[in-house]
Amino acid sequence: MSNFISLKNVSKKYLSNINVNALKKVTLSFSLGRSYSIVGPSGSGKSTLLNILSLIDQPSSGIVKINNETINFSNKNNNDKIRASNIGIIYQSYNLLPDFTALENVSLAGLALNNNKNISVSEAKKIIANLGLKERFDHFPSQLSGGENQRIAIARALINKPKIILADEPTGNLDYKSAKKVFKILLNLKKNNRLVIFATHNREFASMSDCKIEMIDGSIRSINGKI
Ligand SMILES: Nc1ncnc2c1ncn2[C@@H]1O[C@H](COP(=O)(O)OP(=O)(O)OP(=O)(O)O)[C@@H](O)[C@H]1O
Ligand SMILES: [Mg+2]
């Protein structure tokens, strides 16, 4: 479906001692089956945009629709549900639970939607094995490399079968070789009718996406590729 996510005139102002217009009337749409990179200088609004798309942050004005449903940002409980069933999020610093094994980190996330532990564990095993880490089920995050931790974080993002994958500088902490591996996996996720959006400072990885969105000072500067 085209326009699985759409933003119309979305703005975000941070009002504190210094006011910042982090997003200025951004209008954009995203389609299933495609990958999108968001590039632009530090402070241009990439994370702000991703945080709104992940329903973690609230725009100051404008309309966000997911699967034709207009998001009501004040309905936090409903948005938590929408996020749990539609959106997988991958962070630069993995954000895995340190006291849980790789398998537990992934299977616990599965329990958020499906209360069956056995199903969740077997699904987690399948996904982790598919990402090449079946020898690492019982490792704790501190016993994994950066690239391995990020692949576990990707597995965690996939366990609830989300249509939307959002990643904010997912390889910012990785060496080139591990970063390339993680990006290959990320870009492949658009298969199965998913949509993948990632912010990166790396031009090579950005140009591997179907559509490159360049931001500057809270606005879209250019769109390269099919939306
Ligand atoms: N909580 C906040 N309060 C005030 N201003 C903020 C806040 N969060 C972000 N900003 C400002 O909003 C602007 C956009 O920030 P954002 O984090 O989206 O940039 P970015 O493109 O992700 O940058 P980077 O490449 O460094 O991650 C910046 O000028 C930033 O200083
Ligand atoms: Mg950022």
Tab-separated table of C-alpha atoms and ligand atoms in Angstrom:
chain	number	residue	atom	x	y	z
A	1	MET	CA	0.000	0.000	0.000
A	2	SER	CA	1.350	3.402	-0.865
A	3	ASN	CA	1.312	6.117	1.791
A	4	PHE	CA	1.318	3.705	4.702
A	5	ILE	CA	2.641	6.623	6.750
A	6	SER	CA	1.893	10.213	5.894
A	7	LEU	CA	2.841	13.515	7.492
A	8	LYS	CA	1.169	16.761	6.638
A	9	ASN	CA	2.684	20.079	7.733
A	10	VAL	CA	4.282	18.490	10.758
A	11	SER	CA	6.157	20.959	12.938
A	12	LYS	CA	7.991	20.508	16.195
A	13	LYS	CA	8.951	23.394	18.394
A	14	TYR	CA	10.969	22.919	21.543
A	15	LEU	CA	9.982	25.674	23.915
A	16	SER	CA	12.414	26.250	26.736
A	17	ASN	CA	14.865	29.000	27.611
A	18	ILE	CA	15.773	28.912	23.919
A	19	ASN	CA	13.049	28.072	21.405
A	20	VAL	CA	13.996	25.721	18.595
A	21	ASN	CA	11.977	24.959	15.474
A	22	ALA	CA	13.252	21.411	15.069
A	23	LEU	CA	10.757	20.516	12.294
A	24	LYS	CA	9.103	23.048	10.027
A	25	LYS	CA	5.923	21.993	8.230
A	26	VAL	CA	7.250	18.692	6.973
A	27	THR	CA	4.996	16.923	4.463
A	28	LEU	CA	6.090	13.416	3.506
A	29	SER	CA	4.798	9.932	2.895
A	30	PHE	CA	6.264	6.456	3.121
A	31	SER	CA	5.207	3.301	1.305
A	32	LEU	CA	5.387	-0.371	2.229
A	33	GLY	CA	8.077	-2.412	0.499
A	34	ARG	CA	10.576	0.448	0.407
A	35	SER	CA	13.606	1.654	2.330
A	36	TYR	CA	14.206	5.320	3.168
A	37	SER	CA	17.312	7.031	4.458
A	38	ILE	CA	17.228	10.357	6.246
A	39	VAL	CA	20.402	12.389	5.961
A	40	GLY	CA	21.438	15.913	6.868
A	41	PRO	CA	23.767	17.760	9.193
A	42	SER	CA	23.710	17.388	12.953
A	43	GLY	CA	20.714	19.266	14.361
A	44	SER	CA	18.741	19.188	11.093
A	45	GLY	CA	15.836	17.284	12.681
A	46	LYS	CA	16.416	13.634	11.753
A	47	SER	CA	15.936	12.229	15.263
A	48	THR	CA	13.032	14.584	15.895
A	49	LEU	CA	11.307	13.204	12.801
A	50	LEU	CA	11.984	9.581	13.776
A	51	ASN	CA	10.764	10.184	17.340
A	52	ILE	CA	7.486	11.532	15.998
A	53	LEU	CA	7.139	8.617	13.577
A	54	SER	CA	7.707	6.222	16.470
A	55	LEU	CA	4.938	8.026	18.418
A	56	ILE	CA	7.373	8.683	21.254
A	57	ASP	CA	7.326	12.417	20.694
A	58	GLN	CA	4.412	14.644	19.878
A	59	PRO	CA	4.413	17.209	17.045
A	60	SER	CA	3.506	20.802	17.895
A	61	SER	CA	1.205	20.909	14.876
A	62	GLY	CA	0.364	18.926	11.761
A	63	ILE	CA	-1.143	15.539	11.018
A	64	VAL	CA	0.440	12.083	11.148
A	65	LYS	CA	-1.424	9.117	9.700
A	66	ILE	CA	-0.439	5.484	9.926
A	67	ASN	CA	-2.373	3.017	7.797
A	68	ASN	CA	-4.975	5.714	7.221
A	69	GLU	CA	-5.544	6.273	10.919
A	70	THR	CA	-4.897	9.805	12.168
A	71	ILE	CA	-2.706	9.631	15.248
A	72	ASN	CA	-4.070	11.338	18.317
A	73	PHE	CA	-0.878	12.160	20.175
A	74	SER	CA	-2.644	12.768	23.463
A	75	ASN	CA	-3.950	9.201	23.558
A	76	LYS	CA	-0.788	7.651	24.917
A	77	ASN	CA	-2.251	4.219	25.722
A	78	ASN	CA	-3.613	3.751	22.243
A	79	ASN	CA	-0.344	4.950	20.719
A	80	ASP	CA	1.585	2.449	22.834
A	81	LYS	CA	-0.613	-0.242	21.292
A	82	ILE	CA	-0.145	1.089	17.759
A	83	ARG	CA	3.608	1.172	18.348
A	84	ALA	CA	3.746	-2.344	19.797
A	85	SER	CA	1.901	-3.877	16.879
A	86	ASN	CA	3.188	-1.771	13.970
A	87	ILE	CA	6.596	-0.332	14.738
A	88	GLY	CA	10.010	-1.853	15.467
A	89	ILE	CA	12.617	0.603	16.715
A	90	ILE	CA	16.402	0.210	16.552
A	91	TYR	CA	18.648	2.579	18.502
A	92	GLN	CA	22.268	3.560	18.021
A	93	SER	CA	23.157	2.216	21.466
A	94	TYR	CA	21.092	-1.017	21.110
A	95	ASN	CA	19.244	-0.452	24.444
A	96	LEU	CA	19.250	-4.152	25.311
A	97	LEU	CA	18.518	-5.172	28.910
A	98	PRO	CA	21.948	-5.933	30.399
A	99	ASP	CA	20.787	-8.605	32.863
A	100	PHE	CA	18.980	-10.663	30.263
A	101	THR	CA	20.436	-12.960	27.610
A	102	ALA	CA	20.156	-12.303	23.892
A	103	LEU	CA	17.319	-14.821	23.644
A	104	GLU	CA	15.504	-13.297	26.646
A	105	ASN	CA	15.862	-9.759	25.301
A	106	VAL	CA	14.121	-10.798	22.102
A	107	SER	CA	11.531	-13.179	23.558
A	108	LEU	CA	10.502	-10.761	26.334
A	109	ALA	CA	9.703	-8.138	23.709
A	110	GLY	CA	7.490	-10.757	22.052
A	111	LEU	CA	5.441	-11.094	25.230
A	112	ALA	CA	4.290	-7.497	24.869
A	113	LEU	CA	1.809	-8.610	22.231
A	114	ASN	CA	1.565	-12.341	22.614
A	115	ASN	CA	1.311	-13.707	26.111
A	116	ASN	CA	2.518	-17.183	25.206
A	117	LYS	CA	6.071	-17.697	26.439
A	118	ASN	CA	6.754	-20.876	24.418
A	119	ILE	CA	5.662	-19.290	21.155
A	120	SER	CA	7.655	-16.168	21.922
A	121	VAL	CA	10.832	-18.124	22.718
A	122	SER	CA	10.599	-20.299	19.618
A	123	GLU	CA	9.895	-17.279	17.406
A	124	ALA	CA	12.833	-15.410	19.002
A	125	LYS	CA	15.136	-18.370	18.330
A	126	LYS	CA	14.071	-18.445	14.688
A	127	ILE	CA	14.690	-14.731	14.153
A	128	ILE	CA	18.047	-14.712	15.968
A	129	ALA	CA	19.183	-17.766	13.996
A	130	ASN	CA	18.163	-16.049	10.742
A	131	LEU	CA	20.409	-13.136	11.682
A	132	GLY	CA	23.332	-15.560	12.049
A	133	LEU	CA	23.517	-15.652	15.834
A	134	LYS	CA	22.172	-19.027	16.873
A	135	GLU	CA	25.385	-19.708	18.813
A	136	ARG	CA	24.702	-16.624	20.949
A	137	PHE	CA	21.278	-17.289	22.492
A	138	ASP	CA	22.628	-17.455	26.026
A	139	HIS	CA	25.114	-14.603	25.821
A	140	PHE	CA	24.478	-11.427	27.773
A	141	PRO	CA	24.829	-8.087	25.912
A	142	SER	CA	28.217	-7.502	27.610
A	143	GLN	CA	29.398	-10.792	26.089
A	144	LEU	CA	28.493	-9.767	22.524
A	145	SER	CA	30.285	-7.530	20.036
A	146	GLY	CA	28.694	-4.246	18.959
A	147	GLY	CA	27.548	-5.738	15.657
A	148	GLU	CA	26.115	-8.780	17.420
A	149	ASN	CA	24.283	-6.590	19.941
A	150	GLN	CA	22.798	-4.591	17.100
A	151	ARG	CA	21.652	-7.758	15.324
A	152	ILE	CA	19.959	-8.867	18.566
A	153	ALA	CA	18.333	-5.423	18.753
A	154	ILE	CA	17.097	-5.928	15.172
A	155	ALA	CA	15.714	-9.340	16.178
A	156	ARG	CA	13.926	-7.661	19.090
A	157	ALA	CA	12.471	-5.057	16.730
A	158	LEU	CA	11.174	-7.853	14.465
A	159	ILE	CA	9.571	-10.174	17.000
A	160	ASN	CA	6.126	-8.580	16.866
A	161	LYS	CA	6.162	-8.575	13.037
A	162	PRO	CA	5.918	-4.806	12.616
A	163	LYS	CA	5.248	-3.250	9.224
A	164	ILE	CA	7.442	-0.262	10.072
A	165	ILE	CA	11.109	-0.418	11.095
A	166	LEU	CA	12.688	2.813	12.357
A	167	ALA	CA	16.404	3.118	13.058
A	168	ASP	CA	18.274	6.187	14.285
A	169	GLU	CA	21.958	5.959	13.352
A	170	PRO	CA	21.857	2.204	13.866
A	171	THR	CA	25.516	1.709	13.017
A	172	GLY	CA	26.881	4.835	14.696
A	173	ASN	CA	28.787	2.712	17.228
A	174	LEU	CA	30.061	0.077	14.812
A	175	ASP	CA	33.197	-0.430	12.752
A	176	TYR	CA	32.772	-0.379	8.970
A	177	LYS	CA	32.586	-4.125	8.478
A	178	SER	CA	29.953	-4.698	11.181
A	179	ALA	CA	28.052	-1.616	10.012
A	180	LYS	CA	27.883	-2.964	6.468
A	181	LYS	CA	26.576	-6.288	7.721
A	182	VAL	CA	23.900	-4.589	9.831
A	183	PHE	CA	22.853	-2.374	6.906
A	184	LYS	CA	22.533	-5.341	4.562
A	185	ILE	CA	20.148	-6.902	7.075
A	186	LEU	CA	18.257	-3.638	7.612
A	187	LEU	CA	17.770	-2.953	3.912
A	188	ASN	CA	16.567	-6.511	3.378
A	189	LEU	CA	13.810	-5.975	5.922
A	190	LYS	CA	11.779	-4.036	3.363
A	191	LYS	CA	10.891	-7.416	1.884
A	192	ASN	CA	7.705	-8.984	3.258
A	193	ASN	CA	5.959	-5.692	2.605
A	194	ARG	CA	7.653	-3.787	5.407
A	195	LEU	CA	8.925	-0.253	5.294
A	196	VAL	CA	12.286	0.738	6.693
A	197	ILE	CA	13.353	4.263	7.611
A	198	PHE	CA	16.802	5.011	8.971
A	199	ALA	CA	18.804	8.131	9.790
A	200	THR	CA	22.499	8.014	9.055
A	201	HIS	CA	25.541	10.222	8.555
A	202	ASN	CA	27.067	7.600	6.264
A	203	ARG	CA	26.630	8.517	2.585
A	204	GLU	CA	27.414	5.050	1.301
A	205	PHE	CA	24.720	3.405	3.425
A	206	ALA	CA	22.253	6.218	2.728
A	207	SER	CA	22.593	5.719	-1.014
A	208	MET	CA	21.750	2.033	-0.627
A	209	SER	CA	18.152	2.966	0.261
A	210	ASP	CA	15.369	3.257	-2.335
A	211	CYS	CA	14.766	6.875	-1.393
A	212	LYS	CA	17.128	9.361	0.205
A	213	ILE	CA	15.521	12.232	2.112
A	214	GLU	CA	17.853	15.094	2.877
A	215	MET	CA	17.005	17.456	5.736
A	216	ILE	CA	18.325	20.890	6.506
A	217	ASP	CA	17.376	23.089	9.436
A	218	GLY	CA	14.083	21.284	10.164
A	219	SER	CA	12.925	21.127	6.534
A	220	ILE	CA	13.190	18.684	3.651
A	221	ARG	CA	15.917	19.862	1.320
A	222	SER	CA	15.677	17.144	-1.311
A	223	ILE	CA	14.138	13.775	-2.010
A	224	ASN	CA	16.121	11.399	-4.178
A	225	GLY	CA	14.188	8.376	-5.357
A	226	LYS	CA	10.610	7.232	-5.308
A	227	ILE	CA	8.616	8.045	-2.162
B	1	LIG	N1	14.561	18.288	24.041
B	1	LIG	C1	14.990	19.301	23.279
B	1	LIG	N2	14.876	20.579	23.711
B	1	LIG	C2	15.280	21.623	22.950
B	1	LIG	N3	15.817	21.476	21.714
B	1	LIG	C3	15.970	20.226	21.251
B	1	LIG	C4	15.570	19.076	21.995
B	1	LIG	N4	15.827	17.969	21.252
B	1	LIG	C5	16.377	18.414	20.104
B	1	LIG	N5	16.470	19.759	20.089
B	1	LIG	C6	16.971	20.601	18.984
B	1	LIG	O1	16.247	20.273	17.810
B	1	LIG	C7	17.090	20.293	16.675
B	1	LIG	C8	16.994	18.995	15.932
B	1	LIG	O2	17.574	17.961	16.705
B	1	LIG	P1	17.691	16.460	16.230
B	1	LIG	O3	18.130	15.664	17.400
B	1	LIG	O4	16.426	16.071	15.570
B	1	LIG	O5	18.856	16.557	15.123
B	1	LIG	P2	19.539	15.384	14.274
B	1	LIG	O6	19.394	15.734	12.833
B	1	LIG	O7	19.058	14.067	14.734
B	1	LIG	O8	21.081	15.575	14.676
B	1	LIG	P3	22.239	14.457	14.843
B	1	LIG	O9	22.723	14.159	13.458
B	1	LIG	O10	23.287	15.182	15.643
B	1	LIG	O11	21.671	13.290	15.562
B	1	LIG	C9	18.482	20.602	17.198
B	1	LIG	O12	18.747	21.977	16.969
B	1	LIG	C10	18.409	20.299	18.665
B	1	LIG	O13	19.292	21.121	19.396
B	2	MG	MG	19.947	12.450	15.706
